[in-house]
Short mmCIF file of C-alpha atoms and ligand atoms in Angstrom, two decimals:
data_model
loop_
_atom_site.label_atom_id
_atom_site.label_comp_id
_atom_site.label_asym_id
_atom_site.label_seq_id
_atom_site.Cartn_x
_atom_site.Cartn_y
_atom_site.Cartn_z
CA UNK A 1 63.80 116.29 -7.05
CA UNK A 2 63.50 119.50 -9.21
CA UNK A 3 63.20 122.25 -6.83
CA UNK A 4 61.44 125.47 -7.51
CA UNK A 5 59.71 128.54 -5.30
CA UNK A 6 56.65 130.68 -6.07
CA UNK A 7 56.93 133.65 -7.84
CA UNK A 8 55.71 136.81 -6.02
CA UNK A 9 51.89 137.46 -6.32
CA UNK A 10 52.68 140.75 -7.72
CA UNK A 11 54.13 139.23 -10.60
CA UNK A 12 51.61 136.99 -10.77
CA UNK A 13 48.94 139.21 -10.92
CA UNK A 14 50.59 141.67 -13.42
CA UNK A 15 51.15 138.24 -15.61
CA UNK A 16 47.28 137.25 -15.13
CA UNK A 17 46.00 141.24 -15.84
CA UNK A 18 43.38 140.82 -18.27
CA UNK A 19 42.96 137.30 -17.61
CA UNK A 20 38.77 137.33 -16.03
CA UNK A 21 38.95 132.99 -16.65
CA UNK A 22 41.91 131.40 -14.87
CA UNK A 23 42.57 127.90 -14.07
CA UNK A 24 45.40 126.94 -11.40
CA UNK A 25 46.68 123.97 -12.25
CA UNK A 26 49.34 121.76 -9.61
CA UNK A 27 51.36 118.83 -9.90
CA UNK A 28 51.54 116.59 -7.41
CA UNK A 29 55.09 115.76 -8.20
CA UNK A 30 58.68 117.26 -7.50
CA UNK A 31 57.33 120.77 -7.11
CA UNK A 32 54.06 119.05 -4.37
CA UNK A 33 57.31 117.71 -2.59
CA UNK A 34 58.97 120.88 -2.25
CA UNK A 35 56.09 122.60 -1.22
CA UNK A 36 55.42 125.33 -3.80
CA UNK A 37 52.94 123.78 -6.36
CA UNK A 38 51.07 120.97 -5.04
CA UNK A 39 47.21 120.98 -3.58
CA UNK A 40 48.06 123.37 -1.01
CA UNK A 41 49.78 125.95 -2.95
CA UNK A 42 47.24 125.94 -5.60
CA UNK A 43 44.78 126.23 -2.60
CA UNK A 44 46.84 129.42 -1.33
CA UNK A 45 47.45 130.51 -5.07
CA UNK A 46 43.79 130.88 -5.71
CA UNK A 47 42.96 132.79 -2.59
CA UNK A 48 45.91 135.07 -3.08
CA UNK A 49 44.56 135.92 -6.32
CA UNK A 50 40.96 136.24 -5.48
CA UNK A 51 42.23 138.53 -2.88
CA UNK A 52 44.60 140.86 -5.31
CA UNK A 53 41.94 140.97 -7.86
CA UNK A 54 38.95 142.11 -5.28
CA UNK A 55 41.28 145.17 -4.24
CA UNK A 56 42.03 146.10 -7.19
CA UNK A 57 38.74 146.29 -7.82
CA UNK A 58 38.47 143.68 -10.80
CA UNK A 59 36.65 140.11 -10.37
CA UNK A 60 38.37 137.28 -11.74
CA UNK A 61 36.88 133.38 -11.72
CA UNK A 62 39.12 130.93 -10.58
CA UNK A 63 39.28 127.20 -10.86
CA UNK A 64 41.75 125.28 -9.67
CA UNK A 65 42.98 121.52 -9.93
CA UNK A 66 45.65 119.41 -10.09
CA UNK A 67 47.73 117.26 -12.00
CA UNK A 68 49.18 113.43 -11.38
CA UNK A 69 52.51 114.41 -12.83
CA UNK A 70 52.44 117.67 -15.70
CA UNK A 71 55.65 116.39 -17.58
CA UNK A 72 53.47 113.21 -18.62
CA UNK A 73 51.44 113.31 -21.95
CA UNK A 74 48.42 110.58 -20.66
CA UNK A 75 48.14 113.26 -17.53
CA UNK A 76 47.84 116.39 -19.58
CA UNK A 77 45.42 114.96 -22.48
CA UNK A 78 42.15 116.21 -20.75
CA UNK A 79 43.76 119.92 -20.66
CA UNK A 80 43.63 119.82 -24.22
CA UNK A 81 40.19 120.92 -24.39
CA UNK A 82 39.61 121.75 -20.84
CA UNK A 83 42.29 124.67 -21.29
CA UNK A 84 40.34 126.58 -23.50
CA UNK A 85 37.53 127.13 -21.70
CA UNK A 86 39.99 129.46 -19.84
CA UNK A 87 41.30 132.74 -20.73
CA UNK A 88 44.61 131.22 -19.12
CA UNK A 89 46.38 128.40 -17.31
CA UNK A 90 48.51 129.21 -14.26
CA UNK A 91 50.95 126.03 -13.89
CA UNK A 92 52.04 126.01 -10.56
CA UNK A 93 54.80 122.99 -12.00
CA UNK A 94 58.30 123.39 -12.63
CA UNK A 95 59.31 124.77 -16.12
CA UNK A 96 59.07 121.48 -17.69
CA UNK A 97 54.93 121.06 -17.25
CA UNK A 98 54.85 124.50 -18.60
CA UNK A 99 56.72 123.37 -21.62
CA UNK A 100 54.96 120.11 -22.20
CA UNK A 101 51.65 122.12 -21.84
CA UNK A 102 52.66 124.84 -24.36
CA UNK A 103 54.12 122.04 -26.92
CA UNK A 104 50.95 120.17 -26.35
CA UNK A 105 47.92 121.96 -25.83
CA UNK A 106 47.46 124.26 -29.15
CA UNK A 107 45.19 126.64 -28.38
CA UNK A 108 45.71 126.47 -24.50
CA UNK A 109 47.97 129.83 -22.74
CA UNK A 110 50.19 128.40 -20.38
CA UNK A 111 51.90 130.89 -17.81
CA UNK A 112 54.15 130.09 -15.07
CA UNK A 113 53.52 130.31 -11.18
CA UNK A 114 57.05 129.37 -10.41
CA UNK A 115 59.99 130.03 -10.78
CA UNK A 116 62.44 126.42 -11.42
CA UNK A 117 65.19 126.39 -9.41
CA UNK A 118 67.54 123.43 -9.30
CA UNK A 119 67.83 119.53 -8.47
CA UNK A 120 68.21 119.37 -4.88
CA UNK A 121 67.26 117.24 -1.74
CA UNK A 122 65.21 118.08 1.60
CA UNK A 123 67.53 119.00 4.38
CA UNK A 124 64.75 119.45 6.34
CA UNK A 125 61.40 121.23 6.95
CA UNK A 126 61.77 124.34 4.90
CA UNK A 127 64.65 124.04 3.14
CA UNK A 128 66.34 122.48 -0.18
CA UNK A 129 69.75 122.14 -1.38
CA UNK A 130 71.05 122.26 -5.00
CA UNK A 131 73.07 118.86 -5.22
CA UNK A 132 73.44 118.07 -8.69
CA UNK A 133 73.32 120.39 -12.04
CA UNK A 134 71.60 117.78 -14.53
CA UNK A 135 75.58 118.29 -16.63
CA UNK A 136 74.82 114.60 -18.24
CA UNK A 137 78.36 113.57 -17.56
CA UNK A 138 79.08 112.56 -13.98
CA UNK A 139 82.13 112.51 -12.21
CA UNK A 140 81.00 111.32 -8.74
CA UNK A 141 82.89 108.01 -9.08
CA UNK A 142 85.97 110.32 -8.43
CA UNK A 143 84.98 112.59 -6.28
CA UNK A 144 83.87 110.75 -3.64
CA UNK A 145 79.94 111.03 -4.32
CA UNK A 146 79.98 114.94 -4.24
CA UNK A 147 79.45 117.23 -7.00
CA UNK A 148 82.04 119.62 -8.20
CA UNK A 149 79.42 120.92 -10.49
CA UNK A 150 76.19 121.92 -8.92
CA UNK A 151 78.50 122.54 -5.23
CA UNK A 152 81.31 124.19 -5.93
CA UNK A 153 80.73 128.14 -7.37
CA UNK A 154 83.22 128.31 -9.84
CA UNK A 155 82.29 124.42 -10.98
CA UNK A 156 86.29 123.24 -10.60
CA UNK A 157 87.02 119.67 -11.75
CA UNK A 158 90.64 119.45 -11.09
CA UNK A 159 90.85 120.49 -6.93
CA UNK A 160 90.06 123.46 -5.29
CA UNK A 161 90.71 127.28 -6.45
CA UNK A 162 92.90 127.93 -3.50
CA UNK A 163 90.63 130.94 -1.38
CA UNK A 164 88.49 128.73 1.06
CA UNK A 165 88.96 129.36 4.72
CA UNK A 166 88.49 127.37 6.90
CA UNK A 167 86.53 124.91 5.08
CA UNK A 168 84.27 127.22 3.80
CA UNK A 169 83.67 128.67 0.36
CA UNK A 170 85.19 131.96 -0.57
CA UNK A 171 82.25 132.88 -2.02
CA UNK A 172 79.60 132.21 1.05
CA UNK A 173 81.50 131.28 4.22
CA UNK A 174 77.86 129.62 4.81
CA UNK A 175 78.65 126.99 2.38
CA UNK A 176 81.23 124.36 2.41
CA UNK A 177 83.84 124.17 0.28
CA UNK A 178 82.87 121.08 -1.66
CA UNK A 179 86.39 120.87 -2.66
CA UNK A 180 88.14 120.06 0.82
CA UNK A 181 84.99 117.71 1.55
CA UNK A 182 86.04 115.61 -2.11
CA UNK A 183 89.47 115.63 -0.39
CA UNK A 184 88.34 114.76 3.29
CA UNK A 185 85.81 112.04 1.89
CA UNK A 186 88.63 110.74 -0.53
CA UNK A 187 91.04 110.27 2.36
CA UNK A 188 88.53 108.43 4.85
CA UNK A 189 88.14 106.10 1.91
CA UNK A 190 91.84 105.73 0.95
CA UNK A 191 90.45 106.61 -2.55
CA UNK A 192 93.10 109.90 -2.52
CA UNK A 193 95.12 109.14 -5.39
CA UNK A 194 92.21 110.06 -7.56
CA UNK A 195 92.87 113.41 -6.68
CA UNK A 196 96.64 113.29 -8.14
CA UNK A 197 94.72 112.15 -11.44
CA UNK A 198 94.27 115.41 -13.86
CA UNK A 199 90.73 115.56 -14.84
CA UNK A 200 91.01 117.28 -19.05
CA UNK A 201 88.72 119.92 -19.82
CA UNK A 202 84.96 119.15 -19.53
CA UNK A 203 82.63 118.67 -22.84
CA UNK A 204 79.98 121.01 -21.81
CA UNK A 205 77.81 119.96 -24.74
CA UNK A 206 76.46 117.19 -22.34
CA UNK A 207 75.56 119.75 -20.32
CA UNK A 208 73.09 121.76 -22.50
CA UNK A 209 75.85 123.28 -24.09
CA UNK A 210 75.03 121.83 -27.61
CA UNK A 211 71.65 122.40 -27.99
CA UNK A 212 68.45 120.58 -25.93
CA UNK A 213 69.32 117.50 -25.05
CA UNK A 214 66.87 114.58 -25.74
CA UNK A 215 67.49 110.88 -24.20
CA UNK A 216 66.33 107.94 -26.50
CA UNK A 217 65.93 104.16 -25.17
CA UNK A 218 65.19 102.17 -28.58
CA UNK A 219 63.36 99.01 -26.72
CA UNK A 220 60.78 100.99 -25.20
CA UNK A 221 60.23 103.76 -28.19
CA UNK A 222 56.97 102.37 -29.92
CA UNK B 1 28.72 149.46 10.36
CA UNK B 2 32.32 149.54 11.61
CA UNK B 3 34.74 147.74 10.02
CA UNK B 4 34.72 143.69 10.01
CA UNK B 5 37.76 142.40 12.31
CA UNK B 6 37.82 138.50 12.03
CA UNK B 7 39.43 136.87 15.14
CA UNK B 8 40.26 132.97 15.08
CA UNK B 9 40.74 131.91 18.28
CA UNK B 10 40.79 128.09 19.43
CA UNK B 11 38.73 126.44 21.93
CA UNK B 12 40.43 126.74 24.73
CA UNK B 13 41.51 130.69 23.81
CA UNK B 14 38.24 131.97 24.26
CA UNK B 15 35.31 131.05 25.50
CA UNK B 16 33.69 134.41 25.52
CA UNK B 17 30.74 135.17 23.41
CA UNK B 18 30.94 138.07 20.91
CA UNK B 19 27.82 139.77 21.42
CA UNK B 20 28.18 139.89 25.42
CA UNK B 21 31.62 141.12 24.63
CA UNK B 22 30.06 143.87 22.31
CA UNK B 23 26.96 144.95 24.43
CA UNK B 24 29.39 145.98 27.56
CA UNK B 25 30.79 148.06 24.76
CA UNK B 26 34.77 146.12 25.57
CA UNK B 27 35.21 145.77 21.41
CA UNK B 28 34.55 147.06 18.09
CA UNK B 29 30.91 145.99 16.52
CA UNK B 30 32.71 144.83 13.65
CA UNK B 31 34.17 141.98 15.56
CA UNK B 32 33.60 138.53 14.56
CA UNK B 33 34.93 135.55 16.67
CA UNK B 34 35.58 132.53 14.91
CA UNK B 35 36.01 129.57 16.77
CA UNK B 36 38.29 125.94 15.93
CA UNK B 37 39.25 123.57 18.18
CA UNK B 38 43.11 124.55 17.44
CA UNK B 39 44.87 127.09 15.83
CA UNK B 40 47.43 124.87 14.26
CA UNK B 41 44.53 124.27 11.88
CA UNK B 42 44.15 126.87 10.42
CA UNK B 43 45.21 126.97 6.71
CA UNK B 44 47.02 129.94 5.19
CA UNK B 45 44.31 130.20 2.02
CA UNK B 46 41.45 130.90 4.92
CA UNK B 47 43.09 133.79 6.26
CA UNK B 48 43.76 135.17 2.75
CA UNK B 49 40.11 133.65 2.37
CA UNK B 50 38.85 135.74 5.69
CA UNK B 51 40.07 139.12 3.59
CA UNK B 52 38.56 138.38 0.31
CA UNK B 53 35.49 137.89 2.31
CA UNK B 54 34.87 140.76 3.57
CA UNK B 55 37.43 141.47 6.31
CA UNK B 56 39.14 144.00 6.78
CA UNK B 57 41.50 143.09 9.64
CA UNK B 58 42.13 139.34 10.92
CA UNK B 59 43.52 137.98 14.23
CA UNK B 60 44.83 134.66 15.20
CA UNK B 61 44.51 133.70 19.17
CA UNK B 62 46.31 130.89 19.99
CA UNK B 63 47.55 129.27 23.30
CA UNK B 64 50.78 130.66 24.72
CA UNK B 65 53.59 128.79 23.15
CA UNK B 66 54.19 126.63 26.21
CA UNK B 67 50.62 126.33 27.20
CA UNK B 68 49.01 125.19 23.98
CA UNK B 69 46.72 122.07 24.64
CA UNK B 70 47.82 120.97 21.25
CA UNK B 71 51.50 121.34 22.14
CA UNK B 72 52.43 123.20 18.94
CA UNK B 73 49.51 124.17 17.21
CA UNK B 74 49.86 128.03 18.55
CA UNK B 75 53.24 127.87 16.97
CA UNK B 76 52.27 126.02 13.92
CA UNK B 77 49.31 129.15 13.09
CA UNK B 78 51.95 131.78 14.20
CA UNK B 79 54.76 130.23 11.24
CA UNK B 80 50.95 130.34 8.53
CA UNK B 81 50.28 133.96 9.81
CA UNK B 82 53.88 134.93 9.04
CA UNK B 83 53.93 133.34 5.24
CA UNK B 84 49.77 134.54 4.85
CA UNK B 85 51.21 138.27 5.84
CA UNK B 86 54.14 137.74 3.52
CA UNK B 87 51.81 137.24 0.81
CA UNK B 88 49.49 140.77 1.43
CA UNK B 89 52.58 142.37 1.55
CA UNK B 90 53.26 141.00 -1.94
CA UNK B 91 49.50 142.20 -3.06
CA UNK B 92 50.14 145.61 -1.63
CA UNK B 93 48.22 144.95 1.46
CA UNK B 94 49.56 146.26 4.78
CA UNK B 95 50.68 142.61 6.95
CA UNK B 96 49.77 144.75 10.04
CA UNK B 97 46.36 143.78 9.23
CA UNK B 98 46.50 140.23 10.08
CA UNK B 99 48.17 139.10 13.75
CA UNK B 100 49.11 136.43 15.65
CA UNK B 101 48.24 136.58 19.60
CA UNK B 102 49.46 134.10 22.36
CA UNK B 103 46.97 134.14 25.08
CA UNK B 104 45.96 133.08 28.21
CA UNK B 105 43.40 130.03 28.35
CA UNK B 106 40.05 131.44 29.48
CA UNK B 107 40.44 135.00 29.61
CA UNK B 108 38.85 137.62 28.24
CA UNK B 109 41.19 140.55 28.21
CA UNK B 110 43.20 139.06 26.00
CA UNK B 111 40.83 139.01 23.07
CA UNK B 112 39.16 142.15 24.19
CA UNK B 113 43.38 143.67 23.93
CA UNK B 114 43.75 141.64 20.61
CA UNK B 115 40.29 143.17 19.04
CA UNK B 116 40.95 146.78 20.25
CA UNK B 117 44.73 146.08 18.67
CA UNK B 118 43.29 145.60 15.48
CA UNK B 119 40.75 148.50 15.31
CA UNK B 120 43.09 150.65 16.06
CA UNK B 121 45.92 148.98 12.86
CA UNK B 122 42.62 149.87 10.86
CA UNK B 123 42.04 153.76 12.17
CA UNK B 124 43.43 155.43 9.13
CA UNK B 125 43.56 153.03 7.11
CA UNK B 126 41.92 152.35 3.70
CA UNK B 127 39.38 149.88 3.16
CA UNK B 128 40.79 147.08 0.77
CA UNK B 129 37.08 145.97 -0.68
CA UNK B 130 35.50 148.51 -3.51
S1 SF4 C 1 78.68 115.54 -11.93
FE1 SF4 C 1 76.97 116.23 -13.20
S2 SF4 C 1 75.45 114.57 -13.18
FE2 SF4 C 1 76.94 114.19 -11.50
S3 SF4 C 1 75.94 115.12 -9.69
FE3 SF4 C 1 77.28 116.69 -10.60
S4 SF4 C 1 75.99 117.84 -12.05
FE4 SF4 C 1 74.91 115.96 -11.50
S1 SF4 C 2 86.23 127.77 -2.09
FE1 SF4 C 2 85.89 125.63 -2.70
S2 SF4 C 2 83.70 125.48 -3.29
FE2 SF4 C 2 84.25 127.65 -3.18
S3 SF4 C 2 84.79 128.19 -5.27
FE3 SF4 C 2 86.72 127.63 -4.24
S4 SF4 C 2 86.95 125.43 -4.63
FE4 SF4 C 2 84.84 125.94 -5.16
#
């Protein structure tokens, strides 16, 4: 899932200053699974801005609701002219429903609750990983099924850069050393010849390197 | 009128009533008791809520971790009250003014300790409603 956190409520309220209609709007997916901009967060949202605006002295009125999915056009056409009966919309979605709200609803101001993080999975209560880094190319057919992109800090694709101890990373000893894991996993599988095999130099452009990337399927386009 | 200190206390935290509490002069008249039947229900947008409302101080009695009739719930408000004081530090609002308390089932002292605690977070302090 796309992971992402909430941005301070500092920020948030110097982002919102001048703002006296707001409408918090969720998403009930990635970002309701990693618990930073589903019902309940728009829930705390709200009150945490209620709360910063009545010290300060200002009054602000606040709806709030929330969103199937916001990176889906059917979900987002009632914002279209709901949105403009507000002075802004607070997306509490990852960067792509503030996109898809901003390319879509003219006349609507979008801001941004959040801040996106990074593709990751639950390890458990309270805490996400980064596991993969969206690079549109993957390698985990030879690398035993972890990534050398999102895991490793300097993003090697040809073995590891020599300064892990003891397993761990040079750069965090509280991370592993993806590198020594390809080569651990490799050998329980007998799959350690890949590793003799010299990966060439990576084309990033499948990575966002070339521009914004865009996917087409012909049989489904309409 | 003295301040308004909002105290959430489950069931089985206090069965006390506020007024008697007040009249034998043991806490601050500004002392509202609010009572759920556990602690680990207790949402972290009402105790921002409890503020915007009017309070100016808020307390959270729950059972002593090993004692709590919901097994966790005490524990469960405690980890809310730490993320709801994270967030009024964010807004410039001092955490001090919102506490968790483990206490004993069916005493009184506790809450009377807990009340008195926060009057006194709130002696100098500035009130956060204009
Ligand atoms: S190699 Fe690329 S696509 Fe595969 S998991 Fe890593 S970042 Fe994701
Ligand atoms: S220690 Fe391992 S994970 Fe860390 S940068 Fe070097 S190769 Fe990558």
């Amino acid at each position: 899932m796309i992971v992402a956190e909430r941005k301070p409520m500092n920020e948030i309220l110097d982002m919102i200053s001048g703002v006296n209609r707001l409408l918090v709007l969720g998403c009930r997916g990635c970002v309701a699974v990693c618990s930073a901009g589903g019902d309940k967060e728009v829930d705390v949202i709200a009150s945490a801005l209620r709360l910063g605006r009545k010290k300060a002295g200002q009054q602000i009125e606040i709806d709030t609701d929330t969103l199937v999915r916001q990176c889906d056009p059917e979900y987002l056409e009632p914002l279209k002219e709901r949105g403009k009966q507000f002075d802004a919309v607070l997306s509490t979605a990852c960067g792509v429903g503030v996109n898809f709200i901003a390319d879509r609803c003219p006349g609507v101001r979008v801001l941004p609750a959040l801040n996106t993080t990074f593709y990751g999975a639950n390890m458990s209560s309270g805490e996400w990983i980064e596991l993969c880094a969206g690079c549109g190319s993957c390698v985990l057919h030879l690398t035993g099924g972890l990534c050398p992109v999102a895991r490793c800090a300097k993003r090697l694709s040809n073995g590891p850069c020599g300064g892990s101890v003891g397993g761990r990373c040079e750069i965090d000893p509280n991370v592993p050393c993806v590198w020594q894991r390809i080569h651990d996993k490799l050998v329980e599988q007998k799959q350690d010849k890949l590793l003799k095999d010299i990966t060439p130099i990576r084309d990033w452009t499948t990575a966002g390197h070339g521009g914004p990337r865009r996917r087409i399927r012909e049989d489904l386009l309409p | 009128m003295s301040d308004i200190i909002l105290g959430f206390c489950c069931n089985y935290t206090s069965s006390v009533d506020e007024d008697t509490l007040k009249k034998a002069g043991l806490v601050p008249d500004g002392l509202r008791i609010k009572r759920l039947p556990c602690t680990g229900k207790l949402e972290i947008n009402t105790l921002l809520d409890a503020f915007e409302q009017g309070a100016e101080a808020v307390f959270v009695a729950g059972c002593q971790v090993d004692k709590c009739h919901n097994l966790s719930g005490s524990q469960r408000a405690a980890k809310r009250v730490g993320y709801a004081k994270k967030i009024l530090e964010e807004l410039g609002i001092d955490p001090a003014r919102l506490e968790m308390f483990f206490v004993s089932r069916g005493e009184t002292e506790p809450i009377v300790e807990a009340a008195r605690h926060m009057s006194g977070v709130l002696s100098d302090a500035e009130s956060i409603h204009r």
